[in-house]
Coordinates of C-alpha atoms in Angstrom, one line a residue:
Chain A
M1 CA 116.3 98.4 127.0
I2 CA 113.4 100.6 126.0
A3 CA 111.1 99.3 123.2
I4 CA 108.9 101.7 121.3
D5 CA 106.1 100.7 119.0
W6 CA 105.4 104.0 117.2
G7 CA 102.7 103.9 114.6
T8 CA 100.5 106.4 112.6
S9 CA 98.0 106.9 115.4
S10 CA 99.5 105.5 118.6
F11 CA 102.6 105.4 120.7
R12 CA 103.5 102.5 123.0
A13 CA 106.6 102.3 125.1
Y14 CA 107.9 99.4 127.2
R15 CA 110.8 99.3 129.7
L16 CA 112.3 95.9 129.6
A17 CA 114.5 94.1 132.2
P18 CA 117.7 92.5 130.9
D19 CA 115.8 89.1 130.6
G20 CA 113.2 90.7 128.3
T21 CA 110.3 90.9 130.8
I22 CA 108.2 94.0 130.8
A23 CA 109.0 96.2 133.8
D24 CA 106.8 99.1 132.9
K25 CA 104.7 100.3 130.0
R26 CA 103.1 103.5 128.8
R27 CA 100.7 104.3 126.0
A28 CA 99.7 107.6 124.4
E29 CA 97.5 108.8 121.5
L30 CA 100.7 110.3 120.1
G31 CA 101.1 108.7 116.7
I32 CA 103.5 110.2 114.2
L33 CA 100.6 112.2 112.6
A34 CA 100.1 114.0 115.9
V35 CA 103.8 115.1 116.1
T36 CA 104.3 118.5 114.4
D37 CA 107.4 120.1 112.9
G38 CA 109.4 116.9 113.2
K39 CA 109.6 117.3 117.0
F40 CA 109.9 113.6 117.5
A41 CA 112.8 113.9 120.1
E42 CA 110.6 116.2 122.1
A43 CA 107.7 113.9 121.9
L44 CA 109.7 110.9 123.0
E45 CA 111.2 112.8 125.9
G46 CA 107.8 114.0 126.9
Q47 CA 106.7 110.4 127.3
V48 CA 109.7 108.6 128.8
S49 CA 112.4 111.1 129.8
D50 CA 112.6 109.5 133.3
W51 CA 113.4 106.1 131.7
L52 CA 116.0 107.7 129.4
E53 CA 117.6 109.4 132.4
A54 CA 117.7 106.2 134.4
D55 CA 118.9 103.8 131.7
A56 CA 121.9 103.8 129.5
A57 CA 120.3 100.9 127.7
P58 CA 119.4 101.1 124.0
V59 CA 116.1 102.5 122.7
V60 CA 114.7 100.6 119.7
M61 CA 111.6 101.8 117.8
S62 CA 109.5 100.2 115.1
G63 CA 106.5 101.2 113.0
M64 CA 105.7 104.3 110.9
I65 CA 108.3 106.3 112.9
G66 CA 110.7 104.9 110.3
S67 CA 108.7 106.0 107.3
R68 CA 109.2 109.1 105.1
Q69 CA 106.7 110.9 107.4
G70 CA 108.4 109.8 110.6
W71 CA 111.6 110.8 112.5
K72 CA 114.1 109.5 109.9
E73 CA 113.4 107.2 107.0
A74 CA 114.7 103.6 107.5
P75 CA 114.8 102.1 104.0
Y76 CA 113.0 98.8 103.7
A77 CA 115.0 95.6 104.2
Q78 CA 114.4 92.9 101.5
C79 CA 112.9 89.5 101.9
P80 CA 114.0 86.9 102.8
A81 CA 114.9 88.4 106.1
G82 CA 115.4 87.2 109.7
V83 CA 116.6 89.0 112.8
K84 CA 120.1 89.6 111.4
E85 CA 119.0 91.0 108.0
I86 CA 116.4 93.4 109.6
A87 CA 118.9 94.5 112.4
A88 CA 121.4 95.4 109.7
G89 CA 118.9 98.0 108.3
M90 CA 118.4 99.8 111.6
V91 CA 119.2 103.5 111.5
E92 CA 120.2 105.7 114.4
V93 CA 118.8 109.0 115.5
R94 CA 120.7 111.2 117.9
W95 CA 119.5 114.2 119.9
G96 CA 120.4 116.3 123.0
S97 CA 123.9 115.9 124.3
A98 CA 124.2 112.1 124.2
R99 CA 120.8 110.6 123.5
S100 CA 120.3 108.0 120.8
A101 CA 117.7 105.5 119.5
W102 CA 117.5 103.0 116.7
I103 CA 114.7 102.8 114.2
V104 CA 113.8 99.3 112.7
P105 CA 113.5 99.3 108.9
G106 CA 110.3 98.1 107.2
L107 CA 110.4 95.1 105.0
S108 CA 109.8 94.8 101.3
C109 CA 109.4 92.0 98.8
R110 CA 108.5 91.5 95.1
D111 CA 106.2 88.8 93.8
A112 CA 106.9 86.6 90.7
Q113 CA 105.6 89.5 88.5
G114 CA 108.0 92.0 90.1
V115 CA 105.2 93.9 91.9
P116 CA 106.4 95.2 95.2
D117 CA 104.8 94.9 98.6
V118 CA 105.8 96.6 101.9
M119 CA 105.3 96.4 105.6
R120 CA 106.5 98.6 108.5
G121 CA 106.0 97.4 112.1
E122 CA 104.7 94.0 111.2
E123 CA 108.2 92.7 110.5
T124 CA 109.1 93.3 114.2
Q125 CA 105.9 91.5 115.4
L126 CA 106.9 88.6 113.2
L127 CA 110.4 88.4 114.6
G128 CA 108.9 88.4 118.1
A129 CA 106.6 85.6 117.2
L130 CA 109.2 83.3 115.6
D131 CA 109.9 81.4 118.9
D132 CA 106.2 80.5 119.2
V133 CA 106.1 78.9 115.7
S134 CA 107.4 75.4 116.1
E135 CA 107.0 74.3 112.5
R136 CA 109.8 74.9 110.1
S137 CA 107.5 76.7 107.7
A138 CA 104.2 78.4 108.5
W139 CA 101.8 81.1 107.4
V140 CA 101.3 84.0 109.8
C141 CA 98.4 86.3 109.2
L142 CA 98.3 89.8 110.9
P143 CA 94.7 90.9 110.3
G144 CA 93.8 94.6 110.2
T145 CA 93.2 97.6 108.0
H146 CA 95.9 96.3 105.7
S147 CA 96.0 92.6 106.5
K148 CA 99.4 90.9 106.0
W149 CA 100.1 87.2 105.2
A150 CA 103.7 86.2 105.7
R151 CA 105.4 83.0 104.9
L152 CA 107.9 81.9 107.5
E153 CA 110.6 79.4 106.8
A154 CA 113.6 78.5 109.1
A155 CA 113.2 81.7 111.2
K156 CA 113.0 84.0 108.2
I157 CA 110.2 86.0 106.5
M158 CA 110.4 84.6 103.0
R159 CA 107.7 86.7 101.4
F160 CA 104.4 88.3 102.2
A161 CA 101.3 89.9 100.7
T162 CA 99.1 92.7 101.9
Y163 CA 95.3 92.7 101.5
M164 CA 93.2 95.9 101.9
T165 CA 90.4 93.9 103.6
G166 CA 89.9 96.1 106.6
E167 CA 90.0 99.4 104.8
V168 CA 87.7 98.3 102.0
F169 CA 85.2 97.1 104.6
A170 CA 85.4 100.4 106.5
V171 CA 85.2 102.6 103.4
M172 CA 82.4 100.6 101.8
K173 CA 80.4 100.7 105.0
A174 CA 80.9 104.4 105.6
H175 CA 80.6 105.7 102.1
S176 CA 79.0 103.3 99.6
I177 CA 75.4 102.4 99.0
L178 CA 76.0 99.1 100.9
G179 CA 76.5 101.0 104.2
R180 CA 73.2 102.8 103.9
M181 CA 71.2 99.7 105.0
M182 CA 73.6 98.4 107.6
E183 CA 72.5 98.3 111.1
D184 CA 75.0 96.4 113.1
T185 CA 74.1 96.0 116.6
R186 CA 76.1 92.7 116.6
L187 CA 78.1 90.6 114.2
D188 CA 75.7 87.9 113.1
P189 CA 77.8 84.7 112.9
V190 CA 75.5 82.9 110.4
A191 CA 75.6 85.9 108.0
F192 CA 79.4 86.2 108.5
E193 CA 79.9 82.5 107.6
S194 CA 77.5 82.9 104.6
G195 CA 79.7 85.7 103.3
V196 CA 82.9 83.7 103.9
L197 CA 81.5 80.8 101.8
R198 CA 80.1 83.1 99.1
A199 CA 83.7 84.1 98.3
R200 CA 84.3 80.7 96.9
D201 CA 81.6 81.0 94.2
S202 CA 82.4 82.3 90.8
G203 CA 81.6 86.0 90.0
G204 CA 84.4 87.8 91.7
L205 CA 84.5 90.3 94.6
L206 CA 83.0 93.3 92.7
H207 CA 79.9 91.2 91.9
H208 CA 79.7 89.5 95.2
M209 CA 79.7 92.9 96.9
F210 CA 76.7 94.0 94.9
G211 CA 75.0 90.9 96.3
V212 CA 74.9 92.6 99.7
R213 CA 72.5 95.1 98.2
A214 CA 70.6 92.6 95.9
R215 CA 70.1 90.2 98.8
G216 CA 68.9 93.1 101.0
L217 CA 66.4 94.3 98.4
S218 CA 65.1 90.8 97.9
G219 CA 64.7 90.2 101.6
D220 CA 67.4 87.4 101.7
L221 CA 69.5 89.5 104.1
S222 CA 68.2 91.8 106.8
D223 CA 69.8 95.2 107.6
D224 CA 71.4 93.9 110.8
E225 CA 73.0 90.9 108.9
S226 CA 74.4 92.8 106.0
G227 CA 77.5 94.2 107.8
A228 CA 78.5 90.7 109.0
Y229 CA 77.9 89.3 105.5
L230 CA 80.1 92.0 103.9
S231 CA 82.8 91.4 106.5
G232 CA 82.7 87.6 105.8
L233 CA 82.7 88.2 102.0
L234 CA 85.9 90.4 102.2
I235 CA 87.7 88.1 104.6
G236 CA 86.7 85.1 102.5
H237 CA 88.1 86.7 99.4
E238 CA 91.3 87.4 101.3
L239 CA 91.6 83.7 102.3
A240 CA 90.7 82.5 98.8
A241 CA 93.6 84.5 97.4
I242 CA 96.3 82.9 99.7
P243 CA 98.2 80.3 97.6
R244 CA 98.3 76.8 99.1
L245 CA 96.6 77.6 102.4
I246 CA 97.7 74.4 104.1
G247 CA 100.0 73.3 106.9
A248 CA 100.5 75.5 109.9
V249 CA 98.5 78.8 110.0
Y250 CA 98.8 81.4 112.8
L251 CA 97.0 84.6 113.6
L252 CA 98.6 87.5 115.3
G253 CA 96.7 90.6 116.3
A254 CA 93.9 92.1 118.4
P255 CA 91.7 89.4 119.9
Q256 CA 88.4 90.4 118.2
L257 CA 90.1 90.3 114.8
T258 CA 92.0 87.1 115.3
H259 CA 88.8 85.5 116.5
L260 CA 86.9 86.6 113.4
Y261 CA 89.7 85.3 111.1
A262 CA 89.9 82.0 113.0
E263 CA 86.1 81.5 112.4
A264 CA 86.6 82.3 108.7
L265 CA 89.5 79.9 108.4
K266 CA 87.3 77.2 110.0
C267 CA 84.8 77.6 107.2
Y268 CA 87.7 76.6 104.9
G269 CA 88.7 73.7 107.1
V270 CA 91.8 75.4 108.6
D271 CA 92.5 75.4 112.3
A272 CA 94.6 78.4 113.1
G273 CA 96.9 79.0 116.1
I274 CA 96.7 82.3 117.9
L275 CA 100.0 84.0 118.6
D276 CA 100.7 86.4 121.5
A277 CA 99.5 89.9 120.4
D278 CA 102.4 91.6 122.2
A279 CA 105.0 90.1 119.8
A280 CA 106.3 93.5 118.8
V281 CA 107.9 94.0 122.2
R282 CA 109.8 90.7 121.9
G283 CA 110.8 91.5 118.4
L284 CA 112.3 94.8 119.6
F285 CA 114.1 93.0 122.4
K286 CA 115.6 90.6 119.9
L287 CA 116.8 93.5 117.7
A288 CA 118.2 95.3 120.7
G289 CA 120.3 92.2 121.4
T290 CA 122.1 92.6 118.1
L291 CA 123.4 96.1 119.0
P292 CA 126.9 96.5 120.5
Q293 CA 126.8 97.0 124.2
S294 CA 127.2 100.6 125.1
Chain B
M1 CA 54.0 108.8 73.1
I2 CA 56.0 110.3 75.9
A3 CA 59.1 108.4 77.1
I4 CA 60.6 109.2 80.5
D5 CA 63.9 107.9 81.9
W6 CA 63.6 108.8 85.6
G7 CA 66.6 107.9 87.7
T8 CA 68.0 108.6 91.1
S9 CA 69.6 111.9 90.1
S10 CA 68.2 112.9 86.7
F11 CA 65.0 113.2 84.7
R12 CA 64.9 112.8 80.9
A13 CA 61.8 113.2 78.9
Y14 CA 61.3 112.5 75.1
R15 CA 58.3 113.2 73.0
L16 CA 58.2 110.7 70.2
A17 CA 56.4 110.7 66.9
P18 CA 54.2 107.7 65.9
D19 CA 57.2 106.2 64.1
G20 CA 59.4 106.4 67.1
T21 CA 61.6 109.4 66.1
I22 CA 62.3 112.0 68.8
A23 CA 60.3 115.1 68.2
D24 CA 61.4 116.9 71.3
K25 CA 63.4 116.2 74.5
R26 CA 63.9 117.8 77.9
R27 CA 66.2 117.1 80.8
A28 CA 66.3 118.2 84.4
E29 CA 68.3 117.6 87.6
L30 CA 65.1 116.2 89.1
G31 CA 65.9 112.7 90.0
I32 CA 63.6 110.8 92.4
L33 CA 65.7 111.9 95.4
A34 CA 65.0 115.5 94.5
V35 CA 61.2 114.9 94.7
T36 CA 59.8 115.5 98.2
D37 CA 56.6 114.2 99.8
G38 CA 55.9 111.8 97.0
K39 CA 54.9 114.7 94.7
F40 CA 55.9 112.8 91.5
A41 CA 52.7 113.8 89.6
E42 CA 53.5 117.5 90.3
A43 CA 57.1 117.0 89.3
L44 CA 56.1 115.4 86.0
E45 CA 53.5 118.1 85.2
G46 CA 56.1 120.7 86.0
Q47 CA 58.4 119.4 83.3
V48 CA 56.0 118.3 80.5
S49 CA 52.5 119.5 81.2
D50 CA 52.3 121.1 77.7
W51 CA 53.0 117.7 76.1
L52 CA 50.5 116.0 78.4
E53 CA 47.9 118.5 77.4
A54 CA 48.5 118.1 73.7
D55 CA 48.8 114.3 73.4
A56 CA 46.5 111.6 74.4
A57 CA 49.3 109.2 73.8
P58 CA 50.7 106.9 76.5
V59 CA 53.4 107.9 79.0
V60 CA 55.9 105.2 79.8
M61 CA 58.6 105.6 82.5
S62 CA 61.6 103.5 83.4
G63 CA 64.3 103.7 86.1
M64 CA 64.3 104.2 89.8
I65 CA 60.8 105.9 89.5
G66 CA 59.6 102.3 89.9
S67 CA 61.5 101.5 93.0
R68 CA 60.4 101.5 96.6
Q69 CA 61.6 105.1 96.8
G70 CA 59.9 106.1 93.6
W71 CA 56.3 106.9 92.6
K72 CA 54.9 103.4 92.8
E73 CA 56.9 100.2 93.2
A74 CA 56.9 98.1 90.1
P75 CA 58.0 94.6 91.3
Y76 CA 60.9 93.1 89.4
A77 CA 60.1 90.9 86.3
Q78 CA 62.1 87.6 86.3
C79 CA 64.7 86.5 83.8
P80 CA 64.6 85.2 81.1
A81 CA 62.6 88.2 79.8
G82 CA 62.0 90.0 76.5
V83 CA 59.6 92.8 75.6
K84 CA 56.5 90.8 76.3
E85 CA 57.5 89.6 79.8
I86 CA 58.7 93.1 80.9
A87 CA 55.6 94.8 79.5
A88 CA 53.5 92.4 81.5
G89 CA 55.0 93.8 84.7
M90 CA 54.2 97.5 84.0
V91 CA 52.2 99.2 86.6
E92 CA 49.9 102.2 86.1
V93 CA 49.8 105.5 88.0
R94 CA 46.9 107.9 87.7
W95 CA 46.5 111.5 88.8
G96 CA 44.4 114.5 88.1
S97 CA 41.1 114.0 86.4
A98 CA 42.3 111.6 83.6
R99 CA 46.1 111.5 83.6
S100 CA 47.9 108.2 83.5
A101 CA 51.4 106.8 83.1
W102 CA 53.0 103.3 83.0
I103 CA 56.1 102.4 85.0
V104 CA 58.4 99.7 83.7
P105 CA 59.4 97.0 86.2
G106 CA 63.0 96.3 87.0
L107 CA 64.4 92.9 86.2
S108 CA 65.7 90.2 88.6
C109 CA 67.5 86.9 88.3
R110 CA 69.2 84.3 90.5
D111 CA 72.5 82.7 89.8
A112 CA 73.3 78.9 90.1
Q113 CA 73.7 79.4 93.9
G114 CA 70.4 81.1 94.3
V115 CA 71.9 84.6 94.9
P116 CA 69.7 87.3 93.5
D117 CA 70.7 90.2 91.3
V118 CA 68.6 93.2 90.2
M119 CA 68.5 96.0 87.6
R120 CA 66.1 98.9 87.2
G121 CA 66.3 101.0 84.0
E122 CA 69.0 98.9 82.3
E123 CA 66.3 96.4 81.2
T124 CA 64.7 99.1 79.1
Q125 CA 68.0 100.1 77.5
L126 CA 68.6 96.4 76.7
L127 CA 65.2 96.1 75.0
G128 CA 66.0 99.2 73.0
A129 CA 69.3 97.8 71.9
L130 CA 68.0 94.3 70.8
D131 CA 67.6 95.4 67.2
D132 CA 71.2 96.4 66.9
V133 CA 72.5 93.1 68.1
S134 CA 72.5 90.9 65.0
E135 CA 73.9 87.7 66.7
R136 CA 71.5 85.2 68.2
S137 CA 73.4 85.4 71.5
A138 CA 75.7 88.2 72.8
W139 CA 77.0 89.8 75.9
V140 CA 76.0 93.4 76.5
C141 CA 77.9 95.4 79.1
L142 CA 76.4 98.6 80.6
P143 CA 79.4 100.2 82.4
G144 CA 78.8 102.6 85.3
T145 CA 78.6 103.0 89.0
H146 CA 77.1 99.5 89.1
S147 CA 78.2 97.9 85.9
K148 CA 75.8 95.3 84.4
W149 CA 76.7 92.4 82.1
A150 CA 73.6 90.8 80.4
R151 CA 73.5 87.7 78.3
L152 CA 71.1 88.1 75.4
E153 CA 69.7 85.1 73.5
A154 CA 66.9 85.2 70.9
A155 CA 65.7 88.7 71.9
K156 CA 65.6 87.9 75.6
I157 CA 67.7 88.9 78.6
M158 CA 68.6 85.4 79.9
R159 CA 70.6 86.4 82.9
F160 CA 72.8 89.2 84.1
A161 CA 75.3 90.2 86.9
T162 CA 76.2 93.5 88.5
Y163 CA 79.7 94.6 89.4
M164 CA 80.3 97.5 91.8
T165 CA 83.3 98.6 89.8
G166 CA 82.5 102.3 89.4
E167 CA 81.4 102.8 93.0
V168 CA 84.4 101.0 94.4
F169 CA 86.7 103.2 92.3
A170 CA 84.9 106.4 93.4
V171 CA 84.8 105.4 97.1
M172 CA 88.4 104.2 97.2
K173 CA 89.7 107.3 95.4
A174 CA 87.8 109.7 97.7
H175 CA 88.1 107.9 101.0
S176 CA 90.9 105.4 101.2
I177 CA 94.7 105.8 101.5
L178 CA 95.0 105.0 97.8
G179 CA 93.3 108.3 96.9
R180 CA 95.7 110.4 98.9
M181 CA 98.4 110.2 96.4
M182 CA 96.3 110.4 93.2
E183 CA 96.7 113.4 91.1
D184 CA 94.8 112.6 87.9
T185 CA 95.2 115.4 85.4
R186 CA 94.5 112.8 82.7
L187 CA 93.9 109.1 82.4
D188 CA 97.3 107.6 81.5
P189 CA 96.6 104.8 79.0
V190 CA 99.8 102.9 79.8
A191 CA 99.1 102.8 83.5
F192 CA 95.4 101.9 82.8
E193 CA 96.4 98.9 80.6
S194 CA 99.0 97.8 83.2
G195 CA 96.2 97.7 85.8
V196 CA 93.9 95.8 83.4
L197 CA 96.6 93.1 82.9
R198 CA 97.5 93.0 86.6
A199 CA 94.0 91.7 87.3
R200 CA 95.0 88.4 85.6
D201 CA 97.8 87.7 88.0
S202 CA 97.1 85.6 91.2
G203 CA 96.6 87.5 94.5
G204 CA 93.1 88.7 94.2
L205 CA 91.6 92.2 94.1
L206 CA 92.2 93.1 97.8
H207 CA 95.9 92.4 97.3
H208 CA 96.2 94.0 93.9
M209 CA 94.6 97.2 95.3
F210 CA 97.3 97.5 97.9
G211 CA 99.8 97.3 95.0
V212 CA 98.6 100.8 94.0
R213 CA 100.2 102.0 97.3
A214 CA 103.2 99.7 97.3
R215 CA 104.0 100.6 93.7
G216 CA 103.7 104.3 94.6
L217 CA 106.0 104.0 97.6
S218 CA 108.6 102.1 95.7
G219 CA 108.5 104.6 92.8
D220 CA 107.0 102.1 90.3
L221 CA 104.0 104.3 89.8
S222 CA 103.8 108.0 89.9
D223 CA 101.0 110.0 91.6
D224 CA 99.4 111.0 88.2
E225 CA 99.4 107.3 87.0
S226 CA 97.9 105.7 90.1
G227 CA 94.3 106.7 89.4
A228 CA 94.4 105.2 85.9
Y229 CA 96.1 102.1 87.3
L230 CA 93.4 101.6 89.9
S231 CA 90.7 102.1 87.3
G232 CA 92.3 99.5 85.0
L233 CA 92.7 97.1 87.9
L234 CA 89.0 97.3 88.8
I235 CA 87.7 97.0 85.3
G236 CA 90.2 94.2 84.7
H237 CA 88.8 92.3 87.7
E238 CA 85.3 92.9 86.4
L239 CA 86.2 91.4 83.0
A240 CA 88.2 88.5 84.5
A241 CA 85.0 87.5 86.4
I242 CA 82.8 87.3 83.3
P243 CA 82.3 83.6 82.5
R244 CA 83.2 82.6 78.9
L245 CA 83.9 86.1 77.6
I246 CA 83.8 85.0 73.9
G247 CA 81.6 85.6 70.9
A248 CA 79.8 88.9 70.4
V249 CA 80.4 91.6 73.1
Y250 CA 78.7 95.0 73.1
L251 CA 79.0 98.1 75.2
L252 CA 76.1 100.4 76.0
G253 CA 76.6 103.7 77.9
A254 CA 78.3 107.1 78.0
P255 CA 81.0 107.4 75.4
Q256 CA 83.9 108.0 77.8
L257 CA 83.0 104.8 79.7
T258 CA 82.4 102.6 76.7
H259 CA 85.7 103.8 75.3
L260 CA 87.5 102.8 78.5
Y261 CA 85.9 99.4 78.6
A262 CA 86.6 98.9 74.9
E263 CA 90.3 99.5 75.6
A264 CA 90.2 97.1 78.6
L265 CA 88.5 94.4 76.5
K266 CA 91.2 94.9 73.8
C267 CA 93.8 93.9 76.4
Y268 CA 92.0 90.6 76.7
G269 CA 91.7 90.2 73.0
V270 CA 88.1 91.1 72.7
D271 CA 86.8 93.6 70.1
A272 CA 83.6 95.1 71.5
G273 CA 80.8 96.7 69.4
I274 CA 79.4 100.0 70.7
L275 CA 75.6 100.3 70.9
D276 CA 73.6 103.6 70.7
A277 CA 73.6 105.2 74.1
D278 CA 70.0 106.4 73.7
A279 CA 68.7 102.9 73.7
A280 CA 66.3 103.6 76.7
V281 CA 64.1 105.8 74.5
R282 CA 63.7 103.0 71.9
G283 CA 63.0 100.5 74.7
L284 CA 60.3 102.7 76.1
F285 CA 58.8 103.1 72.6
K286 CA 58.7 99.3 72.2
L287 CA 57.0 98.9 75.6
A288 CA 54.5 101.6 74.7
G289 CA 53.6 99.6 71.6
T290 CA 52.4 96.7 73.8
L291 CA 49.7 98.9 75.5
P292 CA 46.1 98.9 74.2
Q293 CA 45.4 102.0 72.1
S294 CA 43.5 104.6 74.1

């Protein structure tokens, strides 16, 4: 099969052997925002037409390619959802004389107050990671611009919540008064931990953030510590908001981010397991397995 | 006397009669950031040299003019502080043959964990508002880019805390994914209240903020409601962080902001009094009264 992880800013393609091992892979800076006039078929052919010519095997794609701005909208599946429920929401796109591909739906849930949350792409990573989670129930955190915390139970994603941690950090650093004094040559681990622990104090995030400035003005925090402190503060507030952060906790994502989150979790007494960052490919392989053989 | 409220982006001057009534006032877009090469004396003379020529009375200035980036740094006074304690921290600047002015210090405090907080300019507004607060103890909120909550007791500022509410709103609206879908022709009061109340739910601010997007994607929130909802969410989180928000609560600031905060406080069952927005002038008048007569 051909597995495609097609997000907002990048395109990753994998050619998989029948047993799921990766035979070949390609990557391009060809996210859906870089594709104009809806020419997604042309973009895909431009990257992997040789694979498409050679294989009759299914093509399965996950990520923002299934959003309203993508090739074709694949409406969100609803939690709780496992492989079967998500596979049922795949939508097909056809082009050329006989080409076809399947787009994985995103996943949605509503909390006790009825407020919705959404993911698109992470559901496929979670499906791919299921086999590495030995506990019947576990938390899986996918840190990032919009960090996701998903509750897994019996091979299903029961519910999840998104935190704007990464984006708030980037935006405050680039555009707020806090960023003006940041000089981050390195991520100071002591300042980071101090930020993580500050999140547990009363006062709330809006107050704690001003502390970056007040501590800077008073000399408590140097300019090359303030970025790490703010990062710790935001991740700490994310962790403090997770209900019942006990039992098995896993991290899934880029190594530098999972390392940072693992350090933050240690401050709260939680030892997190690290899952294989390439879980999306295995998720796409599982979903392809549900399709009728062509 | 001559009272000057000299902030980062604006300059406001008042000529006061001996009884404290405003005889004349002037305003210029001449904040300290607009003054180059430290030419503050020249900037002041350029605005009010006629007043300075006519009056031998004292000149007292508050705001960022006393910061490290201002005319001369006036180190922070420490809480608890009333008129006497703040007046004791005023620093004098001299120029020309016999000109002189006093700069009001900012105010600083440390919370139970030893984390500092600072204000510069608001302490003078609070001193000016003291006479309008009849209760022995009260909360005074000065909403804004960096919103301040001060606890007043027996005519002293006991402690205070700063919340980055206004700046986080502005930065997220202008630079984050949340702002992309905002079309605020008006501030929808129902969406605003819904945001204020959402702050009381579990999940934390970083998660609640993503709800602006998730609600938008799911059709729960329209593009012209999302700005009001985010504003309510942030103000709601600020209010939720105030410890023991009971008893007398006052608001001091620009009318559109105090109105917004009064509406948010009503959602939490608190009726706030509105203080005169020109309190800074009266604070400067009080501080001038502590100076020896020339």
